[in-house]
mmCIF file of C-alpha atoms in Angstrom:
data_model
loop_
_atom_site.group_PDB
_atom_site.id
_atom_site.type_symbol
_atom_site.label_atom_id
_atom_site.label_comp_id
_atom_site.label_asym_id
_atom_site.label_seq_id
_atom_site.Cartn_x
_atom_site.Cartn_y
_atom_site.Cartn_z
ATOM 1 C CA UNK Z 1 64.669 102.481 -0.138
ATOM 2 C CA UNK Z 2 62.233 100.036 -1.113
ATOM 3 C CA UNK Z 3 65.387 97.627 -2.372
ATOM 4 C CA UNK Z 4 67.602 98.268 0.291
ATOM 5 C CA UNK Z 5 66.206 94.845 2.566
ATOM 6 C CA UNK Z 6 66.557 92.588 -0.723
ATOM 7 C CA UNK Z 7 69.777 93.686 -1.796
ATOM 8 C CA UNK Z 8 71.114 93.523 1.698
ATOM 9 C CA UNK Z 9 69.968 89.830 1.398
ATOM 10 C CA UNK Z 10 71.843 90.065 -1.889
ATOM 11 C CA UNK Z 11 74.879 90.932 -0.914
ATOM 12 C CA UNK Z 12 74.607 88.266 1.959
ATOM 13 C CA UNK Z 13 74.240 85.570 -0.332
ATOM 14 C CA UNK Z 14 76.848 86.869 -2.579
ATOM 15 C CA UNK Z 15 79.233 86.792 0.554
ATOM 16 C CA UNK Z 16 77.879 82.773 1.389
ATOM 17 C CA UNK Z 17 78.821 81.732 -1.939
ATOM 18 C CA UNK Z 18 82.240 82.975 -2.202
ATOM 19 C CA UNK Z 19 82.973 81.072 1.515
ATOM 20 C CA UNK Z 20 81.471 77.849 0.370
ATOM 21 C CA UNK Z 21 82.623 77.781 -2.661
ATOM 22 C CA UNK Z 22 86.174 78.833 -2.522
ATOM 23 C CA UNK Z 23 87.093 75.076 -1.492
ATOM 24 C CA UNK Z 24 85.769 73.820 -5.171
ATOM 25 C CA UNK Z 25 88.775 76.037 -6.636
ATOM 26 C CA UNK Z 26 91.540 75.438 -4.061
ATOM 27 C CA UNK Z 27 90.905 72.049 -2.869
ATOM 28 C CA UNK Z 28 93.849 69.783 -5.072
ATOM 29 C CA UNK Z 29 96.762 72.369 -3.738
ATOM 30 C CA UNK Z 30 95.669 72.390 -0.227
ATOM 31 C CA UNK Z 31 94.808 68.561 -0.132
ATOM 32 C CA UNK Z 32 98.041 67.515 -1.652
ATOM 33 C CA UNK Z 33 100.185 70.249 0.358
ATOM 34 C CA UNK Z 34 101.481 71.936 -2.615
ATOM 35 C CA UNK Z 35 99.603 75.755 -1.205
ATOM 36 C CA UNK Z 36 98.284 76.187 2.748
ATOM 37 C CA UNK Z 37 94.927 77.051 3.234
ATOM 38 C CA UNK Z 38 95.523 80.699 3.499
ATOM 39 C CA UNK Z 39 97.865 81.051 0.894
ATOM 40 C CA UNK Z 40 95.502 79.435 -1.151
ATOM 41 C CA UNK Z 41 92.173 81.322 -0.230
ATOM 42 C CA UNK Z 42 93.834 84.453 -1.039
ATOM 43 C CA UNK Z 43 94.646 83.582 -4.689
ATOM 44 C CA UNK Z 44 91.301 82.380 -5.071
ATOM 45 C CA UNK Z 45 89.868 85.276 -3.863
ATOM 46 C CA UNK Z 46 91.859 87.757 -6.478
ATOM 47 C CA UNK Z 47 91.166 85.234 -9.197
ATOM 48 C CA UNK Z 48 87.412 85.350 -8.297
ATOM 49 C CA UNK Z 49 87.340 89.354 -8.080
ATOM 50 C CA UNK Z 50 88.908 88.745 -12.040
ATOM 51 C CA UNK Z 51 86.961 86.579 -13.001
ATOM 52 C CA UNK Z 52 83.268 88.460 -12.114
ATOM 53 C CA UNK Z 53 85.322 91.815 -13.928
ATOM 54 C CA UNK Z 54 85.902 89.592 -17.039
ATOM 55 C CA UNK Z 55 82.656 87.763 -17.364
ATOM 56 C CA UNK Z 56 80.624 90.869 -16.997
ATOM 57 C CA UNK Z 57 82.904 93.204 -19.352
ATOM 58 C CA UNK Z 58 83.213 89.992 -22.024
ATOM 59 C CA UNK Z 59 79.858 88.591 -21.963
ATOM 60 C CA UNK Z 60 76.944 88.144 -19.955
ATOM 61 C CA UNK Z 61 74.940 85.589 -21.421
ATOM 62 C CA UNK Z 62 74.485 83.452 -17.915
ATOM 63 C CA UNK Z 63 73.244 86.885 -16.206
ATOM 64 C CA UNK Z 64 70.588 86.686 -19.526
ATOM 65 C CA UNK Z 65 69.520 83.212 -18.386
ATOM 66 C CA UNK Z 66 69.043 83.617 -14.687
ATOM 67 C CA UNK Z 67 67.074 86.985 -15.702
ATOM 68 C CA UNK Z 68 64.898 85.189 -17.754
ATOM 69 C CA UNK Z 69 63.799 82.618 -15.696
ATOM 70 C CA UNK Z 70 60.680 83.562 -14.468
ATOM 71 C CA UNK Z 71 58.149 86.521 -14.695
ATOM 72 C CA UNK Z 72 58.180 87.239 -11.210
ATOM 73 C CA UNK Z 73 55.609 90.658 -11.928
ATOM 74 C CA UNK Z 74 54.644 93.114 -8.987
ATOM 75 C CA UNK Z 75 55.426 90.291 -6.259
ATOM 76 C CA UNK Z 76 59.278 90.690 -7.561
ATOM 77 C CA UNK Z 77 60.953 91.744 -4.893
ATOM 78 C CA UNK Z 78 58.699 89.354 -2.615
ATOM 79 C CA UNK Z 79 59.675 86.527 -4.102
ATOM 80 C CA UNK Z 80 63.419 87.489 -4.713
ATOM 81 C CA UNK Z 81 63.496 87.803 -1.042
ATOM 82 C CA UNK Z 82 62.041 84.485 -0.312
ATOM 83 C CA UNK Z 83 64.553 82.829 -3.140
ATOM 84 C CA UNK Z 84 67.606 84.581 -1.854
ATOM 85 C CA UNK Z 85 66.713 83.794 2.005
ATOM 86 C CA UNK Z 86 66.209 80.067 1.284
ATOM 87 C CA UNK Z 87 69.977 80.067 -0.910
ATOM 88 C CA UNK Z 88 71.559 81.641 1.755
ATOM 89 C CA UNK Z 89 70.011 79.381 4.478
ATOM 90 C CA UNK Z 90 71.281 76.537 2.538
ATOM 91 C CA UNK Z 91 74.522 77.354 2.174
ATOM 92 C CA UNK Z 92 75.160 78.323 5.374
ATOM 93 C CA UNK Z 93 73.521 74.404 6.266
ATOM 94 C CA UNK Z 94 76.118 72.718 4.222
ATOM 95 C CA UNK Z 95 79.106 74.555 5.292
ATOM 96 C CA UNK Z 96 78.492 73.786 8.941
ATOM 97 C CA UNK Z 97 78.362 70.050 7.546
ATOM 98 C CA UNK Z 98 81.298 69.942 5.334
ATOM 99 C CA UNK Z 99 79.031 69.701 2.312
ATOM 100 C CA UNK Z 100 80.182 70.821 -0.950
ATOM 101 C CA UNK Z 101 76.551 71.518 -1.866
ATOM 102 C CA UNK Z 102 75.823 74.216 -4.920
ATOM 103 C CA UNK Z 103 74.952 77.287 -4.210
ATOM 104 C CA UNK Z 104 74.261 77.761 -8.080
ATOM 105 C CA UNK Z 105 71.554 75.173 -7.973
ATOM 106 C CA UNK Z 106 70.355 76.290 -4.673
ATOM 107 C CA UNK Z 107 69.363 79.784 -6.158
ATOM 108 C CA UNK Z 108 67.854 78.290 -9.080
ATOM 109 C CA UNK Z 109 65.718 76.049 -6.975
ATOM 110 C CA UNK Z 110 65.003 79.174 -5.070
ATOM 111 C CA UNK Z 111 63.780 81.090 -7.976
ATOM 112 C CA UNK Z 112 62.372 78.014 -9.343
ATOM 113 C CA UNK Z 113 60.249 77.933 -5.826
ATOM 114 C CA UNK Z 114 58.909 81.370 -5.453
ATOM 115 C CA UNK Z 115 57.720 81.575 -8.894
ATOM 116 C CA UNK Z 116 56.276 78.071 -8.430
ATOM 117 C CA UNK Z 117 54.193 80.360 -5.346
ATOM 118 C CA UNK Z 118 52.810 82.883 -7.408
ATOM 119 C CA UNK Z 119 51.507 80.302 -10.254
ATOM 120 C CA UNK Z 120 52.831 77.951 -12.718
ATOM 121 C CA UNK Z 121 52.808 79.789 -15.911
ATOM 122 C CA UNK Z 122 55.710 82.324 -14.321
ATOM 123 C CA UNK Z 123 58.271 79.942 -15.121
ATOM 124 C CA UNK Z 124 59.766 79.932 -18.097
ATOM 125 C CA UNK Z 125 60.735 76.478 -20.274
ATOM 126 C CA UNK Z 126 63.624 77.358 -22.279
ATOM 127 C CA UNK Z 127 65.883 78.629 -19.711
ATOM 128 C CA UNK Z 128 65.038 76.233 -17.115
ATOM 129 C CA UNK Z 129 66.197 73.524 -19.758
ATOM 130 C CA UNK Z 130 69.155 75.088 -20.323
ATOM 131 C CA UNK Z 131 69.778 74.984 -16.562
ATOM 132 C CA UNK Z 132 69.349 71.726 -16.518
ATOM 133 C CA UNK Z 133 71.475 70.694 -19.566
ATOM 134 C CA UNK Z 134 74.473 72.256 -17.976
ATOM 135 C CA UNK Z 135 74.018 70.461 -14.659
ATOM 136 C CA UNK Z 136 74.042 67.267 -17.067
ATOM 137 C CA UNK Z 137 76.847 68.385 -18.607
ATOM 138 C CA UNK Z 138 79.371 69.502 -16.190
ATOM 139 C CA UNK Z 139 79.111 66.625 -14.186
ATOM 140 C CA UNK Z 140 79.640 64.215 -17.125
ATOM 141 C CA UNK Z 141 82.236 66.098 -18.590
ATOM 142 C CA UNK Z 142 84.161 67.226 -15.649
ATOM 143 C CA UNK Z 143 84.325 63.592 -14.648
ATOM 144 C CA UNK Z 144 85.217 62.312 -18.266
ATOM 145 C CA UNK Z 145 88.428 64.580 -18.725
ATOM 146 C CA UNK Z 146 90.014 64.102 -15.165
ATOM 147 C CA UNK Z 147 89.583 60.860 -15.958
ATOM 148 C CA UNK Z 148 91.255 61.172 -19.418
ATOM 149 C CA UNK Z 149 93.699 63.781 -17.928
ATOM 150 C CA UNK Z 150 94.985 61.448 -15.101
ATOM 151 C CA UNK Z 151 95.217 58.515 -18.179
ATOM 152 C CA UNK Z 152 97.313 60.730 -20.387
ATOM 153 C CA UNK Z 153 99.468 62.615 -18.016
ATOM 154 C CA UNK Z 154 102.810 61.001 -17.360
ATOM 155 C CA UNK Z 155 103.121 60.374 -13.380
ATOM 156 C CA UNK Z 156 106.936 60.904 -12.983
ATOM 157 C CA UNK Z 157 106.566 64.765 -13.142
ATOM 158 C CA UNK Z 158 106.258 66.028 -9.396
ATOM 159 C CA UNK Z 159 107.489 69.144 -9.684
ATOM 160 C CA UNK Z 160 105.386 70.112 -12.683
ATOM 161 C CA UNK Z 161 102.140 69.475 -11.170
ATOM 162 C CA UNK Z 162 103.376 71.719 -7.848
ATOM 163 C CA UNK Z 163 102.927 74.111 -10.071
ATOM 164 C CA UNK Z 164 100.732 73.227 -12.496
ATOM 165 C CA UNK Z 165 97.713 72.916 -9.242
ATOM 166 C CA UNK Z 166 98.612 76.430 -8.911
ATOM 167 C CA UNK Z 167 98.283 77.343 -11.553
ATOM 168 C CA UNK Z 168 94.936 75.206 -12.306
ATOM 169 C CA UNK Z 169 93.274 76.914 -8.960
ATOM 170 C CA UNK Z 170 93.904 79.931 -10.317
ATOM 171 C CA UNK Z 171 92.015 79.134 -13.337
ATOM 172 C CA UNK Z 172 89.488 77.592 -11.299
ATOM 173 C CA UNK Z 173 88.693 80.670 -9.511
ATOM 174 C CA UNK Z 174 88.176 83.045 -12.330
ATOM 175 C CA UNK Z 175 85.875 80.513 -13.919
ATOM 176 C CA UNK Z 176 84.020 80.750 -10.563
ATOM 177 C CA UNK Z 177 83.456 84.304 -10.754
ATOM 178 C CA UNK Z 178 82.943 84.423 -14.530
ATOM 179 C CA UNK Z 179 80.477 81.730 -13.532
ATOM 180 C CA UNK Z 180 78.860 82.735 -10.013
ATOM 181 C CA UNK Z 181 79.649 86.726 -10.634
ATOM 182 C CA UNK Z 182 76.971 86.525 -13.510
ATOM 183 C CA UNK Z 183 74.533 84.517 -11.436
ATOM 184 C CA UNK Z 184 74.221 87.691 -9.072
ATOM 185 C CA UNK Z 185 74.187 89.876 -11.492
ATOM 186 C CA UNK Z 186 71.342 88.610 -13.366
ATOM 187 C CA UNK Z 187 69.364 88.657 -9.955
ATOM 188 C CA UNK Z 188 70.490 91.895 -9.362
ATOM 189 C CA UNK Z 189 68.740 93.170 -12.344
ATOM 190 C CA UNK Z 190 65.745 91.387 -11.737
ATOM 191 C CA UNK Z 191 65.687 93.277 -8.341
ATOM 192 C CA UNK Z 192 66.534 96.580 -9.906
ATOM 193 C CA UNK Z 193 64.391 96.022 -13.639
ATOM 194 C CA UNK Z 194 61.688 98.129 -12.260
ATOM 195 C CA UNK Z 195 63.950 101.219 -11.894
ATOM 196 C CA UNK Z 196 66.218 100.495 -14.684
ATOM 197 C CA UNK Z 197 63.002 100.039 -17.054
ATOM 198 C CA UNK Z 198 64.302 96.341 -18.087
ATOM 199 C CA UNK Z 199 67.410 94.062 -17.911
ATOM 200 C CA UNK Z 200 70.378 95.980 -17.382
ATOM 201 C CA UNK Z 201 73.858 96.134 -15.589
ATOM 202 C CA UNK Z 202 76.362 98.848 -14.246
ATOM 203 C CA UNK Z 203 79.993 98.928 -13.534
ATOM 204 C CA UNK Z 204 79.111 99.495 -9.823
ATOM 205 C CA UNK Z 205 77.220 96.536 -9.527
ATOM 206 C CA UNK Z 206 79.907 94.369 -11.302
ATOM 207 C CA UNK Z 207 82.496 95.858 -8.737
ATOM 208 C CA UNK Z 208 80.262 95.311 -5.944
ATOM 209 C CA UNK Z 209 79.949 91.491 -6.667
ATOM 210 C CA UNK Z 210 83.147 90.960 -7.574
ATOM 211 C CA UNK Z 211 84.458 92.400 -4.198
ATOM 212 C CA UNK Z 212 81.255 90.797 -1.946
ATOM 213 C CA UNK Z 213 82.518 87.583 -3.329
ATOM 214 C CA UNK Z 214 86.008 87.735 -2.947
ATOM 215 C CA UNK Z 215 85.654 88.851 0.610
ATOM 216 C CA UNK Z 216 83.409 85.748 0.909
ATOM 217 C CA UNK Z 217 86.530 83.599 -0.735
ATOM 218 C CA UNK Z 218 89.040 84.725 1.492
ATOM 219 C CA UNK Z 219 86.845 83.519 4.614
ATOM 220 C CA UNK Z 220 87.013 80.393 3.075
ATOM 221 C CA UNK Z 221 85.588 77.080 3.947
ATOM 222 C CA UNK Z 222 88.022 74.535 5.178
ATOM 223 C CA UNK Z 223 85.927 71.362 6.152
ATOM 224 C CA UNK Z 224 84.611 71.353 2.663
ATOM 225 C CA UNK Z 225 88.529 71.327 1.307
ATOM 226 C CA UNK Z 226 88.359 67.665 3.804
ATOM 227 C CA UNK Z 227 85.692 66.570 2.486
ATOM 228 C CA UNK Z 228 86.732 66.599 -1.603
ATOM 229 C CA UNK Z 229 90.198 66.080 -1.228
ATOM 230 C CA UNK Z 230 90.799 63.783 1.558
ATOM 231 C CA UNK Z 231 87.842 61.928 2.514
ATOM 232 C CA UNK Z 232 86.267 61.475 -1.055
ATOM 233 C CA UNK Z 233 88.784 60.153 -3.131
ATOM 234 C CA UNK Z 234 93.321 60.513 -2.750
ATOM 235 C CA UNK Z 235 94.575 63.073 -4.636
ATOM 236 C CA UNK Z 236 98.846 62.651 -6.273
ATOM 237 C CA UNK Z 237 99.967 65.634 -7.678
ATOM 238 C CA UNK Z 238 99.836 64.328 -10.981
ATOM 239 C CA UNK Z 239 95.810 63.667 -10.409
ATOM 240 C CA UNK Z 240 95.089 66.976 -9.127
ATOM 241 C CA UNK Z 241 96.437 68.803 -12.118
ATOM 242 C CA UNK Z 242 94.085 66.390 -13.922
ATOM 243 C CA UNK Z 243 91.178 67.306 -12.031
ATOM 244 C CA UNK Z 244 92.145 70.903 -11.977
ATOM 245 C CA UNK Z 245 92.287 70.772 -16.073
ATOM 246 C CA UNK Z 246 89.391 68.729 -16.230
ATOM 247 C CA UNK Z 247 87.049 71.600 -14.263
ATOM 248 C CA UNK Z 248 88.571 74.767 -16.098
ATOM 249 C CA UNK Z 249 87.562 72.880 -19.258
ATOM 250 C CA UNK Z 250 84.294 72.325 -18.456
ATOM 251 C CA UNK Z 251 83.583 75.793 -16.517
ATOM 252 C CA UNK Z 252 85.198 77.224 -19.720
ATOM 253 C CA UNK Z 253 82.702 75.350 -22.453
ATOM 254 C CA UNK Z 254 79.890 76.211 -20.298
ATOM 255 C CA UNK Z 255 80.587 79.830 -19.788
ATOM 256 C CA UNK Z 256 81.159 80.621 -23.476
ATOM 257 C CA UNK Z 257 77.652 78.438 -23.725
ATOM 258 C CA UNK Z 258 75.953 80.844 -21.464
ATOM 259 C CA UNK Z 259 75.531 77.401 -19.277
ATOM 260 C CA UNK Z 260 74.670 78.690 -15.740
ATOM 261 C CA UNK Z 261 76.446 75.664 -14.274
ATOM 262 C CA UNK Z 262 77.533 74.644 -10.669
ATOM 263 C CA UNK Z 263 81.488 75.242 -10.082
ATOM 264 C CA UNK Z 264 81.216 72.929 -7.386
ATOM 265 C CA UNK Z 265 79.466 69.643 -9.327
ATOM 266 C CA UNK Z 266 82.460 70.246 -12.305
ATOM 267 C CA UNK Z 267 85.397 70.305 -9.461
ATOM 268 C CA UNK Z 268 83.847 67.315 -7.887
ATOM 269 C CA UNK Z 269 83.165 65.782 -10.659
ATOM 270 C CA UNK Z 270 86.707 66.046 -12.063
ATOM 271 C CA UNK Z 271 88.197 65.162 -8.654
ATOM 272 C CA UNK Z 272 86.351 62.066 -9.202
ATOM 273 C CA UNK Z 273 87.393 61.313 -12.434
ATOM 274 C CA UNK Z 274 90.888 61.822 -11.685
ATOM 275 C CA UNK Z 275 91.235 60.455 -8.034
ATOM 276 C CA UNK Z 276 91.533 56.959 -6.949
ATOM 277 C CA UNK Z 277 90.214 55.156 -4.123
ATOM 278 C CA UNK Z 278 86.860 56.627 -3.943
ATOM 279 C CA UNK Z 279 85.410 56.422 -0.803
ATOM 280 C CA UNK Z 280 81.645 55.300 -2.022
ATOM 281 C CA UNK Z 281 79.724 56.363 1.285
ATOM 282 C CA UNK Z 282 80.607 59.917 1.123
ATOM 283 C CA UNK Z 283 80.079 60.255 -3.168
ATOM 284 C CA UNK Z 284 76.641 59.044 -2.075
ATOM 285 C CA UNK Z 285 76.306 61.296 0.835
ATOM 286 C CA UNK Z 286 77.711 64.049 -2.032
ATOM 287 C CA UNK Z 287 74.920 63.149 -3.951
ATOM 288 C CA UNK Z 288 72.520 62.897 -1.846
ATOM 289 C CA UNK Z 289 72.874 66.299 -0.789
ATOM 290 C CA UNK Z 290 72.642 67.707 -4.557
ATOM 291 C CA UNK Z 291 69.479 65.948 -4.784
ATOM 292 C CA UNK Z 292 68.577 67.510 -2.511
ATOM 293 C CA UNK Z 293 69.341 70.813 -2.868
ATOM 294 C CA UNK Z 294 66.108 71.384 -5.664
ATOM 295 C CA UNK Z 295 63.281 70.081 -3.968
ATOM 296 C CA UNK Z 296 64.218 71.683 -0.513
ATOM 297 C CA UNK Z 297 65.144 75.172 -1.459
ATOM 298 C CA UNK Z 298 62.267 75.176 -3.837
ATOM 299 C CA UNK Z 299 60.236 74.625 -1.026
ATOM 300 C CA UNK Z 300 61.611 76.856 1.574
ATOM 301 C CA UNK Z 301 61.308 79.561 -0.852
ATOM 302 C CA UNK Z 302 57.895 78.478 -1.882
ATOM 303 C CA UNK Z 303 56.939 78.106 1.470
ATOM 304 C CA UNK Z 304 58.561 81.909 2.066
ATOM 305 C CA UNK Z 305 56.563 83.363 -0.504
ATOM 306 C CA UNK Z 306 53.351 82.100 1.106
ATOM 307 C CA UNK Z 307 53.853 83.542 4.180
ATOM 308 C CA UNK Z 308 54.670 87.150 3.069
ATOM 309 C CA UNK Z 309 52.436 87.968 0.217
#
C-alpha cells in the first residue's frame, strides 16, 4: 500500500508521455497529408505498445541507466514522487503550448533534482554522462542524416515516400517505446527495489507500460504535430521520409548503446536536417524550451523534495 500513491503518479506520467510524444513519431505523415491525425495516432500507438514488449524482452540496458542514477536510500519513494510530479507537470505545460519539449529529459532533470535535495554525493557520474552524451548525440546525428537523406534521395518519387512516411512512423514509434518503455521501467524498479530486494523487472510491469503508454499515444497531441511540421520548417514527401530515416537511425544506435535519449530532440532534429525553410523564431523558441527543461524540473522536484521530507 505504501507504493500505491507513487505508482499512481507513475502510471500518470507514463500516460503524459505517450500524448506528448506521439506527435515526434507521426508528425511527417500528418503534416504532409499522406495519414490523418487519427489514423496516424492509432499506428503509433500499436507500434509503441511493440516497441516497450521488444525493448524489455531484448534488452534493457536504458532501464539499467535510469536505475542507476542516483542512490535515492530510505527517502526513495519521497523523492520519486517529487521527480515524477515535476515530469508530469511539465509535460502537461508544454502540450497546452504546442511545445515539443522532452519528457525524457524532463524525468532525468527530475531525478537529477530530488537527489540534488537529499545531498550531492547521491548522484552518480557515469550514468549522468552517459545521459548527456546521448542528448549530444541524437541531436547531431538526427540532424546530420536528414540532412544527408534529403541530399541523396531522388525527389521525383511521390508515391514512394507516401508510403515510405508510413512506414518510417511506424518505425518511429517502436523506437519510442523501446526508448521511453525502458525509461519507466527503470523507475519502476527503483520504486519497487525495496520489495524486489534490488533491480528487477516483471512481465506485468512491461505490459502495464506498454499499454499506459499506448493509451497515452492514441490521445495524441495535435498542436505539437503544427508546431514540427508546419510552423518549423516545410516538409515534401521526399523530406519527410528523410527525416523519418534520419530519427529511426539515431533512436536505433542509441538504443542498442543503452543511450537513454529524447525521441523528441532526434525527430526534431532530423526534421530539421531534412526540411527547408526553417522558420528561425520558433527553432529558437524549440530550444529555448529544452534548455529549459533541466534547470526547471530539477528545481521543481528539488523544491518538492524539500517540502515533504
Amino acid at each position: 500500500m505504501q507504493y500505491f500513491p507513487v505508482l499512481l503518479l507513475l502510471a500518470a506520467v507514463v500516460l503524459v508521455n505517450g500524448w506528448t510524444d506521439a506527435p515526434n513519431a507521426i508528425v511527417t505523415p500528418v503534416a504532409s497529408g499522406v495519414l490523418s491525425f487519427r489514423t496516424a495516432a492509432t499506428l503509433a500507438a500499436f507500434c509503441n505498445l511493440l516497441g516497450v514488449l521488444s525493448s524489455a524482452a531484448v534488452s534493457d540496458a536504458v532501464a539499467r541507466t535510469l536505475y542507476a542514477i542516483a542512490d535515492f536510500g530510505p527517502q526513495a519513494l519521497t523523492a520519486l514522487t517529487a521527480a515524477l510530479a515535476a515530469t508530469a507537470l511539465w509535460g502537461v505545460i508544454a502540450w497546452r503550448f504546442g511545445i515539443p519539449t522532452s519528457e525524457s529529459h524532463a524525468l532525468i532533470a527530475g531525478l537529477m533534482g530530488s537527489a540534488l535535495a537529499l545531498g550531492l554525493e547521491r548522484l552518480h557520474s557515469g550514468p549522468l554522462l552517459w545521459v548527456a552524451f546521448g542528448m549530444v548525440l541524437s541531436l547531431a546525428l538526427g540532424w546530420l542524416l536528414g540532412r544527408l537523406f534529403r541530399t541523396l534521395l531522388p525527389k521525383n518519387n511521390g508515391r514512394f515516400y507516401d508510403k515510405g512516411q508510413i512506414l518510417g512512423a511506424a518505425l518511429t514509434a517502436f523506437l519510442h517505446g523501446a526508448q521511453d518503455g525502458q525509461k519507466f521501467l527503470g523507475v519502476l524498479a527503483l520504486i519497487l527495489t525495496f520489495q524486489h530486494g534490488g533491480y528487477a523487472l516483471h512481465t506485468w510491469e512491461c505490459w502495464a507500460c506498454a499499454a499506459l503508454m499506448a493509451l497515452g499515444t492514441l490521445l495524441g497531441g495535435r498542436r505539437i504535430i503544427e508546431t514540427i511540421g508546419r510552423k518549423m520548417v516545410l516538409l515534401t514527401p521526399q523530406a519527410g521520409f528523410a527525416a523519418e530515416l534520419g530519427c529511426g537511425l539515431t533512436l536505433a544506435l542509441c538504443t542498442l548503446l543503452g543511450l537513454p535519449v529524447s525521441t523528441t530532440h532526434a525527430k526534431t532534429a532530423a526534421v530539421l536536417g531534412a526540411g527547408s525553410h526553417p522558420d528561425r523564431k520558433v527553432a529558437r523558441e524549440l530550444g529555448m524550451a529544452w534548455i529549459l527543461t533541466f534547470p526547471l524540473c530539477g528545481l521543481m522536484a528539488f523544491v518538492l523534495v524539500r517540502l515533504l521530507l
